[in-house]
Amino acid sequence: MTPLRFILVGLGARSRIWRQVLDEHPDCRVVGLVEADGDRLAAVARDAPETVCGPTLDDVASKVDADVALLCTPPAGRHPQIAAACTAGLAILAEKPLADTLADAEAHVAAAAEAGVPLAVGLNFRYLAVTQALKKLCSADRLGRPEFGRFTYERWRDGHLPRLNKYPLTMAQPMLWEQSIHHFDLMRFVYDAEPVQVSARTFNPSWSMYESDANVGALISFTGGVEVTYQGTWAGNWQQMGFEWRTECERGIAVQGDMFGDLAYALRDDLALSPVPLRETEPWVDDARGLLEDFVGHFRDGTALPCSGADHLTSLRMVEACIRASSGEGTVRLNEHRG
Ligand SMILES: NC(=O)c1ccc[n+]([C@@H]2O[C@H](COP(=O)([O-])OP(=O)(O)OC[C@H]3O[C@@H](n4cnc5c(N)ncnc54)[C@H](O)[C@@H]3O)[C@@H](O)[C@H]2O)c1
């Protein structure tokens, strides 16, 4: 059987992980490379002489037979890429966030549906061993039903580091669109619940290197009565990362103490936390492998498309609700969202 043929669009920071996991997957092959920066394209193309290369997806898709366009471009301005994929009948795997406005993301999902091409989003954090173990813990009888939680993510993110992308330095609401989107998606995934209403405040501390808000505080109510207090920042003023996601359930708590692991629980009268053993994983790589496996499974075995664009819209509505709430709309109800 011919491997699933991918055109990789955007050859920046994130694409390196995808090139690695695609290259090692026996049922996937990169047949095309697209990059707007000619020097960057030439540098990657040197190591991939068999691929068709070009500056636009339109151009490359017209020169090579492929099955999937994997978008690793910045989220703004993806209309031509989505249109080119739809015209060529390519399935789309787009890095999160699908767009940097809800309206654009909705347009992308509608365009893919109209063209009949599957559209999935790169929500790799769902595939971390710690995420899957936390989801299990929160749905098991031992702790009982989750009722409230506190999610804190405090990071000094030096956006000038050469290995990091640069567009978040100047985009609107970088913390929300680029980082909180993962967190909101994880809350929905782990609690198996949908957002009902959001109040929020976003702001930018005086020492932030980002032009727009690096801080988000939000109160989020979910179906099933789960209430979450969220604090996320890229301008936490200490180099050491702070991460804690504590969930209060009927009989005890679950605590995730690190982005990539450190999961424990306690029943109300326990004197200490009990660690939850997790399988060894390589952060960023194994979670991308897991997502790719499910994505390939959709085409090979007819399993459900993972992380569909339509599902992702709900997490993007949470982002948009935070922006609206912070700009004076008060508490935003998600089931009354506009059009
Ligand atoms: N899932 C994750 O854990 C994760 C991690 C990092 C980044 N990302 C996401 O991946 C995407 C890309 O981020 P990045 O860090 O690689 O950014 P980046 O700026 O490092 O790379 C983007 C690349 O796309 C190229 N590009 C821009 N517009 C293009 C166009 N129209 N056609 C062809 N090439 C174009 C740029 O020249 C650049 O090389 C973003 O959506 C980001 O949020 C996801």
Coordinates of C-alpha atoms and ligand atoms in Angstrom, one line a residue:
M1 CA 0.0 0.0 0.0
T2 CA 1.3 3.5 -0.8
P3 CA 2.1 5.4 2.4
L4 CA 0.0 8.4 3.2
R5 CA 1.6 11.3 1.3
F6 CA 2.1 14.6 3.2
I7 CA 2.9 18.1 2.1
L8 CA 4.4 20.0 5.0
V9 CA 3.6 23.7 4.9
G10 CA 5.7 26.0 7.0
L11 CA 9.2 24.9 7.9
G12 CA 9.8 26.7 11.2
A13 CA 10.1 25.5 14.8
R14 CA 7.1 23.2 15.0
S15 CA 7.8 21.5 11.7
R16 CA 10.9 19.8 13.0
I17 CA 8.9 17.6 15.3
W18 CA 6.5 16.7 12.5
R19 CA 9.4 15.9 10.1
Q20 CA 10.8 13.6 12.7
V21 CA 7.6 11.7 13.4
L22 CA 6.6 11.5 9.7
D23 CA 10.0 10.3 8.6
E24 CA 10.0 7.4 11.1
H25 CA 6.4 6.4 10.5
P26 CA 6.3 3.4 8.1
D27 CA 2.9 4.4 6.7
C28 CA 3.7 8.1 6.1
R29 CA 5.9 9.9 3.6
V30 CA 6.7 13.6 3.1
V31 CA 6.4 14.3 -0.6
G32 CA 6.2 18.1 -0.6
L33 CA 7.7 21.0 1.3
V34 CA 6.2 24.5 1.2
E35 CA 7.9 27.5 2.8
A36 CA 7.6 31.3 2.1
D37 CA 11.2 31.9 3.1
G38 CA 13.5 30.8 0.3
D39 CA 16.6 30.3 2.3
R40 CA 14.8 28.2 4.9
L41 CA 13.2 26.1 2.2
A42 CA 16.5 25.5 0.5
A43 CA 18.1 24.5 3.8
V44 CA 15.4 21.8 4.5
A45 CA 15.2 20.7 0.9
R46 CA 18.9 19.8 0.9
D47 CA 18.1 16.9 3.3
A48 CA 15.0 15.9 1.4
P49 CA 16.0 15.6 -2.3
E50 CA 13.0 13.4 -3.2
T51 CA 10.5 16.1 -2.2
V52 CA 8.8 18.7 -4.4
C53 CA 9.4 22.1 -3.0
G54 CA 7.9 25.5 -3.5
P55 CA 6.7 28.8 -2.0
T56 CA 3.0 28.1 -1.9
L57 CA 0.7 25.0 -1.3
D58 CA -1.1 25.8 -4.6
D59 CA 2.2 25.5 -6.5
V60 CA 3.4 22.3 -4.8
A61 CA 0.0 20.5 -4.8
S62 CA -0.1 21.1 -8.6
K63 CA 3.2 19.2 -9.0
V64 CA 2.9 16.2 -6.7
D65 CA 0.3 13.6 -5.8
A66 CA -0.5 13.9 -2.1
D67 CA -3.1 13.0 0.5
V68 CA -2.6 15.4 3.3
A69 CA -1.5 19.1 3.9
L70 CA 0.1 19.5 7.3
L71 CA 0.0 23.2 8.2
C72 CA 2.8 24.4 10.4
T73 CA 2.4 28.0 9.5
P74 CA 1.4 30.8 11.9
P75 CA -2.4 30.8 12.5
A76 CA -3.1 34.1 10.8
G77 CA -3.7 34.3 7.1
R78 CA -4.3 30.6 6.4
H79 CA -7.1 31.2 3.9
P80 CA -5.0 30.5 0.8
Q81 CA -3.6 27.3 2.3
I82 CA -7.0 26.0 3.2
A83 CA -8.3 26.9 -0.2
A84 CA -5.4 25.2 -1.9
A85 CA -5.9 22.0 0.2
C86 CA -9.6 22.0 -0.6
T87 CA -9.1 22.5 -4.3
A88 CA -6.5 19.7 -4.4
G89 CA -8.7 17.4 -2.3
L90 CA -6.1 17.1 0.4
A91 CA -7.0 16.3 4.0
I92 CA -5.8 18.9 6.4
L93 CA -3.9 18.5 9.7
A94 CA -3.4 22.1 10.9
E95 CA -1.4 23.1 13.9
K96 CA -3.3 24.8 16.7
P97 CA -4.8 27.3 16.9
L98 CA -6.7 26.8 13.6
A99 CA -6.8 30.6 13.2
D100 CA -6.2 33.7 15.2
T101 CA -9.9 34.8 15.1
L102 CA -13.0 32.6 15.7
A103 CA -14.6 33.9 12.4
D104 CA -11.6 32.7 10.4
A105 CA -11.5 29.3 12.1
E106 CA -15.3 28.9 11.4
A107 CA -14.6 29.8 7.7
H108 CA -11.9 27.2 7.5
V109 CA -14.1 24.4 9.0
A110 CA -16.9 25.4 6.7
A111 CA -14.6 25.4 3.6
A112 CA -13.2 21.9 4.5
A113 CA -16.7 20.5 5.1
E114 CA -17.9 21.9 1.7
A115 CA -14.9 20.4 -0.1
G116 CA -15.4 17.1 1.7
V117 CA -11.9 17.1 3.1
P118 CA -11.2 16.0 6.7
L119 CA -9.8 18.8 8.9
A120 CA -8.0 17.9 12.1
V121 CA -6.0 20.2 14.5
G122 CA -2.7 19.5 16.2
L123 CA -3.8 19.1 19.8
N124 CA -0.9 16.9 20.9
F125 CA -1.3 17.6 24.6
R126 CA -4.3 15.3 24.6
Y127 CA -1.8 12.5 23.8
L128 CA 0.5 13.0 26.8
A129 CA 0.6 10.0 29.2
V130 CA -0.1 12.4 32.0
T131 CA -3.2 13.8 30.3
Q132 CA -4.6 10.4 29.6
A133 CA -3.9 9.2 33.2
L134 CA -5.5 12.4 34.6
K135 CA -8.6 11.9 32.4
K136 CA -8.9 8.3 33.8
L137 CA -8.5 9.5 37.4
C138 CA -11.1 12.1 37.0
S139 CA -13.7 9.7 35.7
A140 CA -13.0 6.8 38.1
D141 CA -15.0 5.9 41.2
R142 CA -12.1 6.2 43.6
L143 CA -12.1 10.1 43.6
G144 CA -15.7 10.6 42.4
R145 CA -17.0 13.4 40.2
P146 CA -14.9 16.5 39.7
E147 CA -16.6 19.7 40.9
F148 CA -13.9 22.4 40.7
G149 CA -10.4 22.9 39.7
R150 CA -7.5 25.4 39.6
F151 CA -5.2 25.5 36.6
T152 CA -2.1 27.6 36.8
Y153 CA 0.6 28.0 34.2
E154 CA 3.3 30.5 35.0
R155 CA 6.1 30.7 32.5
W156 CA 8.8 33.2 31.7
R157 CA 8.7 32.7 27.9
D158 CA 11.6 34.5 26.2
G159 CA 10.0 35.1 22.8
H160 CA 13.4 36.3 21.4
L161 CA 15.1 32.9 21.8
P162 CA 16.3 31.8 18.3
R163 CA 14.5 28.4 18.6
L164 CA 11.1 30.0 19.2
N165 CA 8.7 31.6 16.6
K166 CA 8.6 35.4 16.5
Y167 CA 5.1 36.3 15.5
P168 CA 3.6 36.0 19.0
L169 CA 5.7 39.0 20.0
T170 CA 3.4 41.2 18.0
M171 CA 0.1 39.3 17.6
A172 CA -3.0 40.2 19.6
Q173 CA -3.6 38.2 22.7
P174 CA -0.6 35.8 22.3
M175 CA -1.1 33.9 25.6
L176 CA -4.7 33.1 24.8
W177 CA -4.4 32.1 21.1
E178 CA -1.1 30.3 21.4
Q179 CA -1.0 28.7 24.8
S180 CA -4.3 28.9 26.7
I181 CA -5.9 27.2 23.7
H182 CA -4.1 24.0 24.7
H183 CA -5.2 24.5 28.4
F184 CA -8.9 25.1 27.4
D185 CA -8.8 22.0 25.2
L186 CA -7.3 19.9 28.0
M187 CA -10.0 21.0 30.4
R188 CA -12.7 19.9 28.0
F189 CA -10.9 16.7 27.2
V190 CA -10.1 15.7 30.8
Y191 CA -13.4 16.6 32.3
D192 CA -15.4 15.4 29.3
A193 CA -17.4 18.6 29.6
E194 CA -18.2 21.7 27.6
P195 CA -17.9 25.3 28.6
V196 CA -21.1 27.1 29.6
Q197 CA -19.8 30.5 30.7
V198 CA -16.6 32.5 31.0
S199 CA -15.6 35.6 33.0
A200 CA -12.0 36.8 32.4
R201 CA -9.4 39.5 32.6
T202 CA -6.4 39.8 30.3
F203 CA -3.6 42.2 30.8
N204 CA 0.1 42.8 30.2
P205 CA 2.6 43.2 33.0
S206 CA 5.1 46.2 32.7
W207 CA 8.0 43.8 32.1
S208 CA 6.3 41.8 29.3
M209 CA 8.2 41.6 26.0
Y210 CA 4.9 40.9 24.2
E211 CA 3.0 43.8 22.6
S212 CA -0.3 42.4 23.6
D213 CA -1.6 40.7 26.7
A214 CA 0.6 37.9 28.2
N215 CA -1.6 37.3 31.2
V216 CA -5.0 35.7 31.4
G217 CA -7.2 35.1 34.5
A218 CA -10.5 33.3 33.9
L219 CA -13.4 31.7 35.8
I220 CA -14.9 29.0 33.6
S221 CA -18.1 27.0 34.2
F222 CA -18.5 23.7 32.5
T223 CA -21.5 21.4 31.9
G224 CA -21.8 18.9 34.7
G225 CA -21.1 21.6 37.3
V226 CA -17.3 21.8 37.0
E227 CA -15.9 25.3 37.9
V228 CA -12.3 26.1 36.9
T229 CA -10.1 29.0 38.1
Y230 CA -7.5 29.6 35.5
Q231 CA -4.3 31.7 35.5
G232 CA -1.9 31.6 32.6
T233 CA 1.0 33.8 31.8
W234 CA 4.0 34.0 29.5
A235 CA 5.4 36.8 31.7
G236 CA 5.8 35.0 35.0
N237 CA 8.8 36.8 36.5
W238 CA 11.0 33.8 37.3
Q239 CA 12.9 31.6 34.9
Q240 CA 11.5 28.5 36.7
M241 CA 8.2 27.2 35.3
G242 CA 5.2 27.0 37.5
F243 CA 2.5 24.5 36.6
E244 CA -0.2 23.0 38.7
W245 CA -3.6 21.6 37.8
R246 CA -5.5 20.6 40.9
T247 CA -8.9 19.0 40.6
E248 CA -11.3 18.7 43.5
C249 CA -13.6 15.6 43.3
E250 CA -16.3 14.3 45.6
R251 CA -13.9 12.1 47.7
G252 CA -10.5 13.7 47.1
I253 CA -8.2 15.5 44.7
A254 CA -6.1 14.9 41.6
V255 CA -2.9 17.0 41.2
Q256 CA -0.8 17.4 38.1
G257 CA 2.4 19.2 39.1
D258 CA 4.2 19.4 35.7
M259 CA 3.2 19.9 32.1
F260 CA 4.6 16.5 31.2
G261 CA 4.1 14.4 34.3
D262 CA 4.0 14.4 38.1
L263 CA 0.5 13.2 38.6
A264 CA -0.8 12.3 42.1
Y265 CA -4.0 12.0 44.0
A266 CA -5.3 11.9 47.6
L267 CA -8.5 11.0 49.3
R268 CA -9.8 13.6 51.8
D269 CA -8.2 12.0 54.9
D270 CA -5.0 10.8 53.3
L271 CA -1.9 12.3 54.9
A272 CA 0.1 12.4 51.7
L273 CA -0.4 12.3 48.0
S274 CA -0.1 9.0 46.2
P275 CA 1.9 9.2 42.9
V276 CA 0.3 7.8 39.8
P277 CA 2.9 5.8 37.8
L278 CA 3.2 7.0 34.2
R279 CA 4.9 5.4 31.2
E280 CA 8.3 7.0 30.2
T281 CA 7.7 9.4 27.3
E282 CA 9.6 11.9 25.2
P283 CA 7.8 15.2 25.5
W284 CA 6.7 16.8 22.2
V285 CA 7.7 13.7 20.2
D286 CA 5.6 10.9 21.7
D287 CA 2.5 13.1 21.9
A288 CA 2.9 14.0 18.2
R289 CA 3.4 10.3 17.4
G290 CA 0.1 9.5 19.3
L291 CA -1.8 12.1 17.4
L292 CA -0.3 11.0 14.1
E293 CA -1.2 7.4 14.8
D294 CA -4.9 8.3 15.4
F295 CA -4.9 10.6 12.3
V296 CA -3.5 7.8 10.1
G297 CA -6.0 5.3 11.6
H298 CA -8.8 7.5 10.3
F299 CA -7.6 6.9 6.8
R300 CA -6.5 3.3 7.1
D301 CA -9.1 1.8 9.5
G302 CA -12.0 4.3 9.3
T303 CA -11.7 5.3 13.0
A304 CA -13.0 8.7 14.0
L305 CA -10.9 11.7 13.0
P306 CA -9.0 12.9 16.1
C307 CA -9.2 16.5 17.2
S308 CA -11.6 17.6 14.5
G309 CA -11.7 21.3 13.4
A310 CA -15.4 21.4 14.3
D311 CA -14.6 20.3 17.9
H312 CA -11.7 22.7 18.1
L313 CA -14.1 25.6 17.5
T314 CA -15.5 25.2 21.0
S315 CA -12.1 25.7 22.6
L316 CA -11.6 28.8 20.3
R317 CA -15.0 30.1 21.5
M318 CA -13.5 30.0 25.0
V319 CA -10.6 32.1 23.9
E320 CA -12.9 34.6 22.2
A321 CA -15.1 34.6 25.3
C322 CA -12.1 35.6 27.4
I323 CA -11.4 38.5 25.1
R324 CA -15.0 39.7 25.1
A325 CA -15.3 39.3 28.9
S326 CA -12.1 41.2 29.4
S327 CA -13.1 44.0 27.1
G328 CA -16.2 44.8 29.2
E329 CA -18.9 42.3 28.2
G330 CA -18.9 40.7 31.7
T331 CA -19.7 37.1 31.9
V332 CA -20.0 35.5 28.5
R333 CA -22.4 32.6 28.0
L334 CA -21.1 30.2 25.4
N335 CA -24.4 28.7 24.3
E336 CA -25.5 32.2 23.3
H337 CA -22.4 32.9 21.2
R338 CA -22.9 34.9 18.0
G339 CA -23.6 33.2 14.7
Ligands
LIG1 N1 1.2 21.8 19.1 C1 2.2 22.3 19.7 O1 2.7 21.9 20.7 C2 2.9 23.5 19.0 C3 4.2 23.9 19.4 C4 4.7 25.0 18.7 C5 4.0 25.7 17.7 N2 2.8 25.2 17.4 C6 2.0 25.8 16.3 O2 2.6 25.6 15.0 C7 2.4 26.7 14.1 C8 3.7 27.2 13.6 O3 4.5 27.6 14.7 P1 6.1 27.7 14.6 O4 6.6 27.8 16.0 O5 6.6 26.6 13.8 O6 6.3 29.1 13.9 P2 7.5 29.6 13.1 O7 7.4 31.1 12.9 O8 8.8 29.1 13.7 O9 7.4 28.9 11.7 C9 6.4 29.2 10.7 C10 7.0 29.0 9.3 O10 5.9 29.2 8.4 C11 6.5 30.0 7.3 N3 5.3 30.6 6.6 C12 4.6 31.6 7.1 N4 3.6 31.9 6.2 C13 3.7 31.0 5.2 C14 2.9 30.7 4.1 N5 1.8 31.4 3.8 N6 3.3 29.7 3.2 C15 4.4 29.0 3.5 N7 5.2 29.2 4.6 C16 4.8 30.2 5.5 C17 7.4 30.9 8.0 O11 8.3 31.5 7.1 C18 8.1 30.0 9.0 O12 9.2 29.4 8.5 C19 1.6 27.7 15.0 O13 0.2 27.5 14.7 C20 1.9 27.3 16.4 O14 0.9 27.7 17.3 C21 2.2 24.1 18.0

